[in-house]
PDB file of C-alpha atoms in Angstrom:
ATOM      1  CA  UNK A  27      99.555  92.349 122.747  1.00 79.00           C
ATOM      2  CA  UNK A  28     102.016  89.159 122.173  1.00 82.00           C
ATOM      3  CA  UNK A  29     102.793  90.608 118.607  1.00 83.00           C
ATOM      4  CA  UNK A  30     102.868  94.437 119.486  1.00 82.00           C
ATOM      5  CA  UNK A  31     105.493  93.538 121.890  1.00 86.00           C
ATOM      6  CA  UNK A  32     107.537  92.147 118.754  1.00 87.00           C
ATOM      7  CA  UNK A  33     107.222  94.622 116.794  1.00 87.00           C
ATOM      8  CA  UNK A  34     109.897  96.471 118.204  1.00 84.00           C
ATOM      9  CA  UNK A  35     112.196  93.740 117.208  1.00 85.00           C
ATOM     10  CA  UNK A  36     112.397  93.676 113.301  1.00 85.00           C
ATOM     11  CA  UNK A  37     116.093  95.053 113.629  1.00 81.00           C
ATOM     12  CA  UNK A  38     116.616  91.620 114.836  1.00 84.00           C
ATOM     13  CA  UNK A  39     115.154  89.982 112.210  1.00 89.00           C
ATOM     14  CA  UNK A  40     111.520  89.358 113.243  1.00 91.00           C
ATOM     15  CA  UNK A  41     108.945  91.059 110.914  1.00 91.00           C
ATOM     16  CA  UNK A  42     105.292  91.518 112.491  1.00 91.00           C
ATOM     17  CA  UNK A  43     102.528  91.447 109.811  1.00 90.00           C
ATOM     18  CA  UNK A  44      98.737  91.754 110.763  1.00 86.00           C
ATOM     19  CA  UNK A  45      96.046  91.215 108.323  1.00 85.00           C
ATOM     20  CA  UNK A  46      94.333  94.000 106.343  1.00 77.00           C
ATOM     21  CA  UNK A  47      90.852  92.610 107.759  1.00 69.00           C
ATOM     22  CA  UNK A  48      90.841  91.808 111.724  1.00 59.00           C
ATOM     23  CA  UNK A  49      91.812  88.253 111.937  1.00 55.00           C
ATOM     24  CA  UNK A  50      88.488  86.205 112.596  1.00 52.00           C
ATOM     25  CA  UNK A  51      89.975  83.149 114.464  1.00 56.00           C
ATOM     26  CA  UNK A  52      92.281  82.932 117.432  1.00 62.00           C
ATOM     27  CA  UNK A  53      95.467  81.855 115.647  1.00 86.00           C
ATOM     28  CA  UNK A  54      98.786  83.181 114.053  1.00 90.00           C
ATOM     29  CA  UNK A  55     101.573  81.950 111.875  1.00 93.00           C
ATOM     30  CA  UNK A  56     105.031  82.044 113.532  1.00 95.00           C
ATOM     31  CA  UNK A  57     108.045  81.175 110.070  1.00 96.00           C
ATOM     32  CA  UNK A  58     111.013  80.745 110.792  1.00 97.00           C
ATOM     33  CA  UNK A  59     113.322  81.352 107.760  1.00 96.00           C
ATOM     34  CA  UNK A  60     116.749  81.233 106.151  1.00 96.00           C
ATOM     35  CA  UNK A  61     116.834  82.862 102.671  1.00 95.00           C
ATOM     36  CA  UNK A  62     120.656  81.860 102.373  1.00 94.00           C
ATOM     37  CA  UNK A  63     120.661  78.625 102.491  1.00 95.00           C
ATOM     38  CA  UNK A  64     120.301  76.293  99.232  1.00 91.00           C
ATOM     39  CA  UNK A  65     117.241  75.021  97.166  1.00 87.00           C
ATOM     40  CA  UNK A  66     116.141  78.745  97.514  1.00 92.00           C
ATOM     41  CA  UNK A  67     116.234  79.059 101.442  1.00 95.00           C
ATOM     42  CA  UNK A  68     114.702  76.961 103.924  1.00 95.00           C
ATOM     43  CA  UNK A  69     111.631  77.301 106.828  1.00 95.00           C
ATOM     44  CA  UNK A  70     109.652  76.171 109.463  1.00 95.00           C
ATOM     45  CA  UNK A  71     105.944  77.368 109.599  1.00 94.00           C
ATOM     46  CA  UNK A  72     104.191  76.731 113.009  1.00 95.00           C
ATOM     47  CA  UNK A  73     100.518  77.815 113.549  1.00 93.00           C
ATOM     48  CA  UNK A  74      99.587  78.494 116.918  1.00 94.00           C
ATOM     49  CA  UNK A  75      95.935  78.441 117.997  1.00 94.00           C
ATOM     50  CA  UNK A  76      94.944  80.076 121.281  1.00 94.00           C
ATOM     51  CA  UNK A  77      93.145  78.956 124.039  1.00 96.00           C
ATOM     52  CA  UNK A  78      92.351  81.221 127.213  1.00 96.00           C
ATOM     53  CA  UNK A  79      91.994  79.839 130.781  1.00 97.00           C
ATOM     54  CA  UNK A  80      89.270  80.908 132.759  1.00 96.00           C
ATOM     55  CA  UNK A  81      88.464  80.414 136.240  1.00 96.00           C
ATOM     56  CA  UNK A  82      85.156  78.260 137.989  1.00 95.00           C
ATOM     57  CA  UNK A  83      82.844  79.668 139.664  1.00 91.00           C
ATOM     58  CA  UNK A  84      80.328  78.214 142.362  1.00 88.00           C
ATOM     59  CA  UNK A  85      82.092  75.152 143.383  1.00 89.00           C
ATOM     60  CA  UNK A  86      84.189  74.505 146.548  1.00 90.00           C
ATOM     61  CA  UNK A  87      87.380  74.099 145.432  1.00 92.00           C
ATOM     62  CA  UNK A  88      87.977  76.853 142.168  1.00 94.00           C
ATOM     63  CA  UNK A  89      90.051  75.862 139.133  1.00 96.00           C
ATOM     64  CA  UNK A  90      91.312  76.951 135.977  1.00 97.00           C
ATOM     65  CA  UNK A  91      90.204  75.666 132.591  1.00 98.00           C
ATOM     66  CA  UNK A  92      89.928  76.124 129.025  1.00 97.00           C
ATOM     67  CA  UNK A  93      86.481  75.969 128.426  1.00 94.00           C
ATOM     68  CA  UNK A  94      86.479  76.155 124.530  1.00 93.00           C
ATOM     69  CA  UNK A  95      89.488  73.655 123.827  1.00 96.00           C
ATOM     70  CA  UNK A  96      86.906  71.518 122.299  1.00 96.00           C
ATOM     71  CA  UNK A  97      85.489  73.886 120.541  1.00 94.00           C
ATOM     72  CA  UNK A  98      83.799  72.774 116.879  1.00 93.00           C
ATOM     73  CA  UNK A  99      80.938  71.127 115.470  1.00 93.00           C
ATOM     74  CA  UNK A 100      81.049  68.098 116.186  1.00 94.00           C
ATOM     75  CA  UNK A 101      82.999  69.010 119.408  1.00 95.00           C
ATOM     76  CA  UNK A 102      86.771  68.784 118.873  1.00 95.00           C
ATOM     77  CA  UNK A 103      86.307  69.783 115.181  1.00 94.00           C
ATOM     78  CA  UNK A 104      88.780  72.723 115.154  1.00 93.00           C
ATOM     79  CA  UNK A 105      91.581  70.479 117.011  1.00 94.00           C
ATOM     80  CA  UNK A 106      91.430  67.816 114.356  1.00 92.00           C
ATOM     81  CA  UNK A 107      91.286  70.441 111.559  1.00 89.00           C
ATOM     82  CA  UNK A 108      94.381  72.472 112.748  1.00 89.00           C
ATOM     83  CA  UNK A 109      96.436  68.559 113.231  1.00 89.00           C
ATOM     84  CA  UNK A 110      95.045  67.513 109.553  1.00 84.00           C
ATOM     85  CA  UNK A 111      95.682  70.874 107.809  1.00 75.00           C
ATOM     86  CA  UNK A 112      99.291  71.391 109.354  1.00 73.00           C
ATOM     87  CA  UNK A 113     100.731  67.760 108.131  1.00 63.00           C
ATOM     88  CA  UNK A 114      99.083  67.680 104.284  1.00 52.00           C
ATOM     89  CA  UNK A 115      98.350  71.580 103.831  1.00 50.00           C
ATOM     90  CA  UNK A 116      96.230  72.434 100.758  1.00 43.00           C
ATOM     91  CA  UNK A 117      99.111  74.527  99.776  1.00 54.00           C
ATOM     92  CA  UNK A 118     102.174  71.884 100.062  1.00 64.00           C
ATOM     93  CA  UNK A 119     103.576  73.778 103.050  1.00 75.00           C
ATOM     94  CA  UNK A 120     104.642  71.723 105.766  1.00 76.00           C
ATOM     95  CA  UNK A 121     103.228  73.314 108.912  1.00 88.00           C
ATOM     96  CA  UNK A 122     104.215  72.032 112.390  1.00 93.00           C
ATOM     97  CA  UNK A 123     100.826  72.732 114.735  1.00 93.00           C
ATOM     98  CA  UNK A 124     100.786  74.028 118.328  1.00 95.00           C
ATOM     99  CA  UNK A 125      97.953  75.536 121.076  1.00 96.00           C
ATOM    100  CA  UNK A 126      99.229  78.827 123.026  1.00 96.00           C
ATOM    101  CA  UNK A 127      97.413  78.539 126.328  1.00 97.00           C
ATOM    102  CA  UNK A 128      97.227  82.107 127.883  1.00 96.00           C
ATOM    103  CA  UNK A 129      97.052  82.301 131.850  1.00 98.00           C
ATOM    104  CA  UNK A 130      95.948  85.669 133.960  1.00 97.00           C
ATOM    105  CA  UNK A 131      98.747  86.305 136.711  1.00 96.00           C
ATOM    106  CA  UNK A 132      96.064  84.415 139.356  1.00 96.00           C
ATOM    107  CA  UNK A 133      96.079  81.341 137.792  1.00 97.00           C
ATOM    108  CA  UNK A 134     100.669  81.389 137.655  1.00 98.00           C
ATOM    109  CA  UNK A 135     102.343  78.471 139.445  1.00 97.00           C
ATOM    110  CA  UNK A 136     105.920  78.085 139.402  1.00 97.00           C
ATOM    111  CA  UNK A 137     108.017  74.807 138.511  1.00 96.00           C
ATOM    112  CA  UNK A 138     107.762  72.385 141.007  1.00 95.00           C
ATOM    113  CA  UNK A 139     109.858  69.449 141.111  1.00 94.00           C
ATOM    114  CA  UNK A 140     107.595  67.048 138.636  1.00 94.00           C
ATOM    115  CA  UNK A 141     105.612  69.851 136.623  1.00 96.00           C
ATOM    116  CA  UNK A 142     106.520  72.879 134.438  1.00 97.00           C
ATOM    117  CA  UNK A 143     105.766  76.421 135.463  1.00 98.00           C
ATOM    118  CA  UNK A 144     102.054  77.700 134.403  1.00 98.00           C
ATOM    119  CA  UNK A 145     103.053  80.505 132.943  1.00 98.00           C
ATOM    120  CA  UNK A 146     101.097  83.788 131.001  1.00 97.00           C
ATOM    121  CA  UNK A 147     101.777  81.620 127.771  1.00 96.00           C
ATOM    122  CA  UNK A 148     102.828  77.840 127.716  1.00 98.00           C
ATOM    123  CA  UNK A 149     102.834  76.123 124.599  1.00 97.00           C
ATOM    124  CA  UNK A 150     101.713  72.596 123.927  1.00 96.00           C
ATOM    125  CA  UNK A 151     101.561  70.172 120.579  1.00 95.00           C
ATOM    126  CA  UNK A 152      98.569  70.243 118.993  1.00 94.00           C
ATOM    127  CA  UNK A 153      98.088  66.662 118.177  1.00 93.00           C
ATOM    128  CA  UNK A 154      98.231  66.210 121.851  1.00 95.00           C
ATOM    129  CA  UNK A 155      94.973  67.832 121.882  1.00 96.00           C
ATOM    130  CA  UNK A 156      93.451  67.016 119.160  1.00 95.00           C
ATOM    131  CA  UNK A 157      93.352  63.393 120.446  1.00 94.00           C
ATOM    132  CA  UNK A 158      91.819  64.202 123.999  1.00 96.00           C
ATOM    133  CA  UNK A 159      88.986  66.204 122.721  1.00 97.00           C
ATOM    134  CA  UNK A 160      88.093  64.748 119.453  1.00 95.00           C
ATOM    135  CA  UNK A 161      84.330  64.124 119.967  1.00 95.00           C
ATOM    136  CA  UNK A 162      84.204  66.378 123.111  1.00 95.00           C
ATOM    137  CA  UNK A 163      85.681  66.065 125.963  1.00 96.00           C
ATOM    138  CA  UNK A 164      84.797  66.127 129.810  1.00 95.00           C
ATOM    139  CA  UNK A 165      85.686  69.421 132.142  1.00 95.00           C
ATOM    140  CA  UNK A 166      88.747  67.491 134.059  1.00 96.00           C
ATOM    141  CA  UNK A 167      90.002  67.215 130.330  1.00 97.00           C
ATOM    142  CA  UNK A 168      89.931  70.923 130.009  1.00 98.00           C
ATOM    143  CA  UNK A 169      91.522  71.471 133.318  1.00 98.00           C
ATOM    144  CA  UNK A 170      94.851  73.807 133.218  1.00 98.00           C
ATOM    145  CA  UNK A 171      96.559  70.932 135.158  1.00 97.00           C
ATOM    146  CA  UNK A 172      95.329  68.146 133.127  1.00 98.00           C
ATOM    147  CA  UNK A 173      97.649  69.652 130.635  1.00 98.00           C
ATOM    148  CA  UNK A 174     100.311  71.060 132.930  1.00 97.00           C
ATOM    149  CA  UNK A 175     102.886  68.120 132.606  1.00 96.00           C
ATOM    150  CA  UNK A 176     102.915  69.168 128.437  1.00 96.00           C
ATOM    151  CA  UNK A 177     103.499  72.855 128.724  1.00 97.00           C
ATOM    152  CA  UNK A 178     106.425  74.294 127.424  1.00 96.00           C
ATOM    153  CA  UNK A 179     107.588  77.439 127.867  1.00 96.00           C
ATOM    154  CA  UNK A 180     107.053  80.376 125.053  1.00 95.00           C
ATOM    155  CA  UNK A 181     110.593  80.941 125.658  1.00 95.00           C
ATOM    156  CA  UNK A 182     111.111  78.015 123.054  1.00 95.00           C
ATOM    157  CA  UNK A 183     110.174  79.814 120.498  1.00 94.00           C
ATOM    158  CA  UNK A 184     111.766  83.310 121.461  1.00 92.00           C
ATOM    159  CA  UNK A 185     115.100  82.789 123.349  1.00 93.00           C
ATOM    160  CA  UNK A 186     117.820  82.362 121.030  1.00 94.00           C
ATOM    161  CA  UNK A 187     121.554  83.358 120.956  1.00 91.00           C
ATOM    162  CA  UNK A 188     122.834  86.107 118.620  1.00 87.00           C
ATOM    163  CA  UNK A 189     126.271  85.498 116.650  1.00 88.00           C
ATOM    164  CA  UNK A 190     127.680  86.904 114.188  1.00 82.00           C
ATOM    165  CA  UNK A 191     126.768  87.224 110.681  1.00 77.00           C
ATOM    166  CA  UNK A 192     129.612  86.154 108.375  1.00 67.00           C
ATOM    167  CA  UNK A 193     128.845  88.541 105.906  1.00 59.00           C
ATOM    168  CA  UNK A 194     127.381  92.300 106.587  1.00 53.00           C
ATOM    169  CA  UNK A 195     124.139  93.395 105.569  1.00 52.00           C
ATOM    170  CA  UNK A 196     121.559  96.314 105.521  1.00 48.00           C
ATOM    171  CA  UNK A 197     118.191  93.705 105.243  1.00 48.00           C
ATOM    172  CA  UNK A 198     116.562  93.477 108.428  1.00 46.00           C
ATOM    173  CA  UNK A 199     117.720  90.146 109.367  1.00 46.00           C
ATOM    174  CA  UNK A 200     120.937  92.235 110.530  1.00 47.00           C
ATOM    175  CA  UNK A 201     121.293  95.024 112.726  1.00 50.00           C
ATOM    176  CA  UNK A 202     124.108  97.844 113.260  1.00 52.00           C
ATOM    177  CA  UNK A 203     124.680  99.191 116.387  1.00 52.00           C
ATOM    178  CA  UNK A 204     126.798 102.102 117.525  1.00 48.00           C
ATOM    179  CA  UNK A 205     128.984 103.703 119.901  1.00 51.00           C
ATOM    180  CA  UNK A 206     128.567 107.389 120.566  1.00 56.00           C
ATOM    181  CA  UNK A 207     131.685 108.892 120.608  1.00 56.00           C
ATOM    182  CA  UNK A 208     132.783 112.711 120.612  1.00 59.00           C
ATOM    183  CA  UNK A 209     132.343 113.905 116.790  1.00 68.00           C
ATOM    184  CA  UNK A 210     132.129 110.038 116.163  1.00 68.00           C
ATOM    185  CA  UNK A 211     130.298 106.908 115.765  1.00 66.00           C
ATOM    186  CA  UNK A 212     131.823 103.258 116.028  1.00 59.00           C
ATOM    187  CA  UNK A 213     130.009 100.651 114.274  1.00 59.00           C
ATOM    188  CA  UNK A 214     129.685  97.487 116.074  1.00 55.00           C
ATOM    189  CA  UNK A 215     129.759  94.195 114.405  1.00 63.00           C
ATOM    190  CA  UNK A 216     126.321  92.796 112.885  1.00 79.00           C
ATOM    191  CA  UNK A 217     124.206  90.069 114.507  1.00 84.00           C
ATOM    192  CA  UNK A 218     121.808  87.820 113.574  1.00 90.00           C
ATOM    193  CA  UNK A 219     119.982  84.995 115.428  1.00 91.00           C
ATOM    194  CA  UNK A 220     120.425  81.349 115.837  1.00 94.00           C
ATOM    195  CA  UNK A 221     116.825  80.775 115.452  1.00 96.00           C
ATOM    196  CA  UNK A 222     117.351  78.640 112.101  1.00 97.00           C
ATOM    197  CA  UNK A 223     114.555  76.354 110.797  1.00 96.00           C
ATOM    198  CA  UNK A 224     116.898  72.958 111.686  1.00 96.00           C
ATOM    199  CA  UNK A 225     117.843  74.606 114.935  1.00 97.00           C
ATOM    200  CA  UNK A 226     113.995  75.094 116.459  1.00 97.00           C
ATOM    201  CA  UNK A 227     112.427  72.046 114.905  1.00 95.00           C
ATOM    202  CA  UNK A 228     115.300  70.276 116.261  1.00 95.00           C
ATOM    203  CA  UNK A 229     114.702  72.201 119.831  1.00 95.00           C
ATOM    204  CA  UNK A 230     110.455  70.737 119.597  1.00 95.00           C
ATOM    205  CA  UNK A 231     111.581  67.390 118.208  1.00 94.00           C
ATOM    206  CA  UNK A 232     113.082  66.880 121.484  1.00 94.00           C
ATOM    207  CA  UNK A 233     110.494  68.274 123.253  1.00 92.00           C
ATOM    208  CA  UNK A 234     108.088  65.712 122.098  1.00 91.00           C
ATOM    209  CA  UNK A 235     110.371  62.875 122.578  1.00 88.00           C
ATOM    210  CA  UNK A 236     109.341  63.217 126.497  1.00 83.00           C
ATOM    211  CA  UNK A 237     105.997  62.686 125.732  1.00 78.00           C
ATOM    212  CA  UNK A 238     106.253  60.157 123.229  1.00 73.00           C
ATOM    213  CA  UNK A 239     104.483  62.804 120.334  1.00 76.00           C
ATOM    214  CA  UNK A 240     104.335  61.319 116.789  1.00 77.00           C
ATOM    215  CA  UNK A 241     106.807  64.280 114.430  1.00 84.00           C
ATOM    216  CA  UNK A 242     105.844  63.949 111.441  1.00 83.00           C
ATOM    217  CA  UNK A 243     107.411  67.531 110.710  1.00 88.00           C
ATOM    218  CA  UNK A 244     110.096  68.610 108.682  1.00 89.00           C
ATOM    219  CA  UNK A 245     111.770  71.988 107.276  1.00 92.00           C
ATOM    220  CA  UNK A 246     110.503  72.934 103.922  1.00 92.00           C
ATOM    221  CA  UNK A 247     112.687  73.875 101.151  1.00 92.00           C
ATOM    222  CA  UNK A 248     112.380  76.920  98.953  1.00 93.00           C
ATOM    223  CA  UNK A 249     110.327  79.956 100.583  1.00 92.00           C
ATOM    224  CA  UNK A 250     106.533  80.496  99.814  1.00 89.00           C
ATOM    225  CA  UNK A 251     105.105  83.282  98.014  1.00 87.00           C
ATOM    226  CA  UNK A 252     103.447  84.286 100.407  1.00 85.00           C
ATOM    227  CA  UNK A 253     106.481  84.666 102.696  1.00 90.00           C
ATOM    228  CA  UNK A 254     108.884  85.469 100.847  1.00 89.00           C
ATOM    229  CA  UNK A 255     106.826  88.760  99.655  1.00 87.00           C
ATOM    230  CA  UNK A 256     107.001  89.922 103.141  1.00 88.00           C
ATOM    231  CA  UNK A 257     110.980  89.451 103.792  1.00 88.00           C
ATOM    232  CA  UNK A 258     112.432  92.966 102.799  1.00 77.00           C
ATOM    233  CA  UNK A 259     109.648  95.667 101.570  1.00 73.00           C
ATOM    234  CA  UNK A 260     106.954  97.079 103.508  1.00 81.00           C
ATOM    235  CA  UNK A 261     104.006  94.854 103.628  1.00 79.00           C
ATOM    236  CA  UNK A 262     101.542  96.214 101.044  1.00 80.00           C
ATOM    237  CA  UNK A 263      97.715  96.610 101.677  1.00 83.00           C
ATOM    238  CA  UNK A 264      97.207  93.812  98.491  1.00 83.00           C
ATOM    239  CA  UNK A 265      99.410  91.493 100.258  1.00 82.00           C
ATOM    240  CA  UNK A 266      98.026  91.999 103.788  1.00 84.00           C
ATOM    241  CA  UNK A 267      94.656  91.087 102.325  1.00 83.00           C
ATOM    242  CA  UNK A 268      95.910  87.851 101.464  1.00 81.00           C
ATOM    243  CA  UNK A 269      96.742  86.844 104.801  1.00 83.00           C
ATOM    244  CA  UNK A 270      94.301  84.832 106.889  1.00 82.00           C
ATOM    245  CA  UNK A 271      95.697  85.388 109.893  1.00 86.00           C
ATOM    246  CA  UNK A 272      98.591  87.812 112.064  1.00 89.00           C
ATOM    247  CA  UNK A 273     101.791  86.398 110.666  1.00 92.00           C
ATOM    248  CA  UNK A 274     105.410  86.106 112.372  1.00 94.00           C
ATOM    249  CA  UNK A 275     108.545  85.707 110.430  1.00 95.00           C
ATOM    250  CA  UNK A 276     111.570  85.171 112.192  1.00 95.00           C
ATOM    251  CA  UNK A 277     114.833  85.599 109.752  1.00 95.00           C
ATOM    252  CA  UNK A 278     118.382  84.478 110.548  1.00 95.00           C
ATOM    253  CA  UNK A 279     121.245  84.991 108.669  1.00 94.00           C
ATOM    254  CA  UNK A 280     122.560  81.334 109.947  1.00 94.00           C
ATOM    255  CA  UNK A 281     123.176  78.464 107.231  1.00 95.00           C
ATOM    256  CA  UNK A 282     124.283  74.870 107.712  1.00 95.00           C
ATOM    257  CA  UNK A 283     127.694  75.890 106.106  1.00 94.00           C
ATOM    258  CA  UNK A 284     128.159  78.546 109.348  1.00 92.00           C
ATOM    259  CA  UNK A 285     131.193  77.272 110.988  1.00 91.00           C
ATOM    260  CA  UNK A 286     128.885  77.349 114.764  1.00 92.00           C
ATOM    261  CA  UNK A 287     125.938  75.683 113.332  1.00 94.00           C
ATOM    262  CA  UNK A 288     127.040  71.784 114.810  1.00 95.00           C
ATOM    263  CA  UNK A 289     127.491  73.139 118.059  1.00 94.00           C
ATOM    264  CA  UNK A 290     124.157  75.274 118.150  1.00 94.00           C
ATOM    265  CA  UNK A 291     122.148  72.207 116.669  1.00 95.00           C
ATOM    266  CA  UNK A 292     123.500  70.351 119.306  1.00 93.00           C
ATOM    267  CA  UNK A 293     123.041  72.849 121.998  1.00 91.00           C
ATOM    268  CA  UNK A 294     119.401  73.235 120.767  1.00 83.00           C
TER     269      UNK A 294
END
């Protein structure tokens, strides 16, 4: 449902791809790219592996878990694989790892003073994770509060600005709009979003300064095959079948020559 509801958005530049075959595992690849800038464009690759709370049943005081974070064999297997993959990938591709914890509407809490909101989908870094339940871990480790003071918001990932774009284009990373006029249409200018690779690593790297998160990440430099084959055409039933798992690519127009790109680095 999470990538449906994007689907609508490619105008924008965000391209929804799902596998040919139905994805086996729990996770997705969100890219964030910028063909234009130099060294052949750069990116950000995250891969987000879901978790869903659930709620107790037959003790006194009810609470929300996630009762297959430590899920693997040994237990906590699939944390440390998703943390060891993401850093040295088999394929060279740096790949900066998260867990998207999704909530039913009973289990919602707003911010308090101290905590973050629980919210349908809060985000938290993987390595995080991957050190609590590596070997298995204990039910108040799985607790939705035990990781409440980590969450961020999925807004992190999908609230950006809009500016822009220096130069028109027709590739989706643009988008014309118009006003309806009497025997005419006015073409407004094009936009793109701010969502470039330096920008939203920048926007986690101080996210995990608060919790004192190793960040070993950085933006890669020239775009993968098996991105780049995605950016413009239809997605092709031989290239689907290449992807192991639903894939997100997010596409701004934005370079580090852009006039507004200090000020939206800074501004995060």
């Amino acid at each position: 449902m999470l990538m449906a509801g994007l689907v609508g958005l490619e105008p924008f530049g965000v391209k929804v791809v799902f596998p040919y075959e139905p994805a086996t595992g729990a996770d997705m690849d969100w890219v964030f790219v910028a063909p234009q800038e130099v060294q052949g464009g750069a990116y950000l690759r995250l891969r987000l592996q879901a978790k869903r709370a659930q709620r107790s049943h037959g003790v006194k005081s009810p609470y929300w878990y996630y009762h297959h974070l430590d899920h693997g064999s040994p237990k906590g297997a699939q944390a440390q694989t998703l943390v060891s993959s993401s850093i040295a990938s088999l394929t060279g591709q740096p790949t900066l790892p998260l867990y998207i914890f999704y909530h039913p509407k009973s289990a919602l809490s707003p911010k308090s003073p101290s905590l973050p909101a629980i919210e349908g989908m809060n985000l938290v870094f993987a390595s995080a994770v991957a050190k609590v339940v590596k070997g298995g871990c204990e039910r108040k480790q799985k607790k939705v509060e035990y990781w409440r003071g980590r969450f961020m918001p999925l807004s992190d990932l999908l609230c950006w600005k809009a500016v822009l774009r220096t130069r028109p284009s027709s590739s989706p990373s643009g988008t014309t709009s118009f006003i309806v006029g009497v025997n005419r249409r006015i073409p407004l200018p094009q936009i793109t979003g701010t969502f470039h690779p330096d920008i939203v690593l920048e926007r986690l790297r101080r996210r995990s300064s608060l919790h004192d998160e190793a960040f070993p990440y950085e933006v890669g430099h020239g775009i993968p095959d098996d991105i780049s084959r995605f950016l413009s055409a239809k997605p092709s039933d031989a290239a689907r079948k290449l992807l192991e798992r639903p894939l997100i690519i997010l596409t701004t127009a934005l370079t580090r020559e852009s006039s507004r790109f200090p000020i939206l680095f800074q501004e995060g």
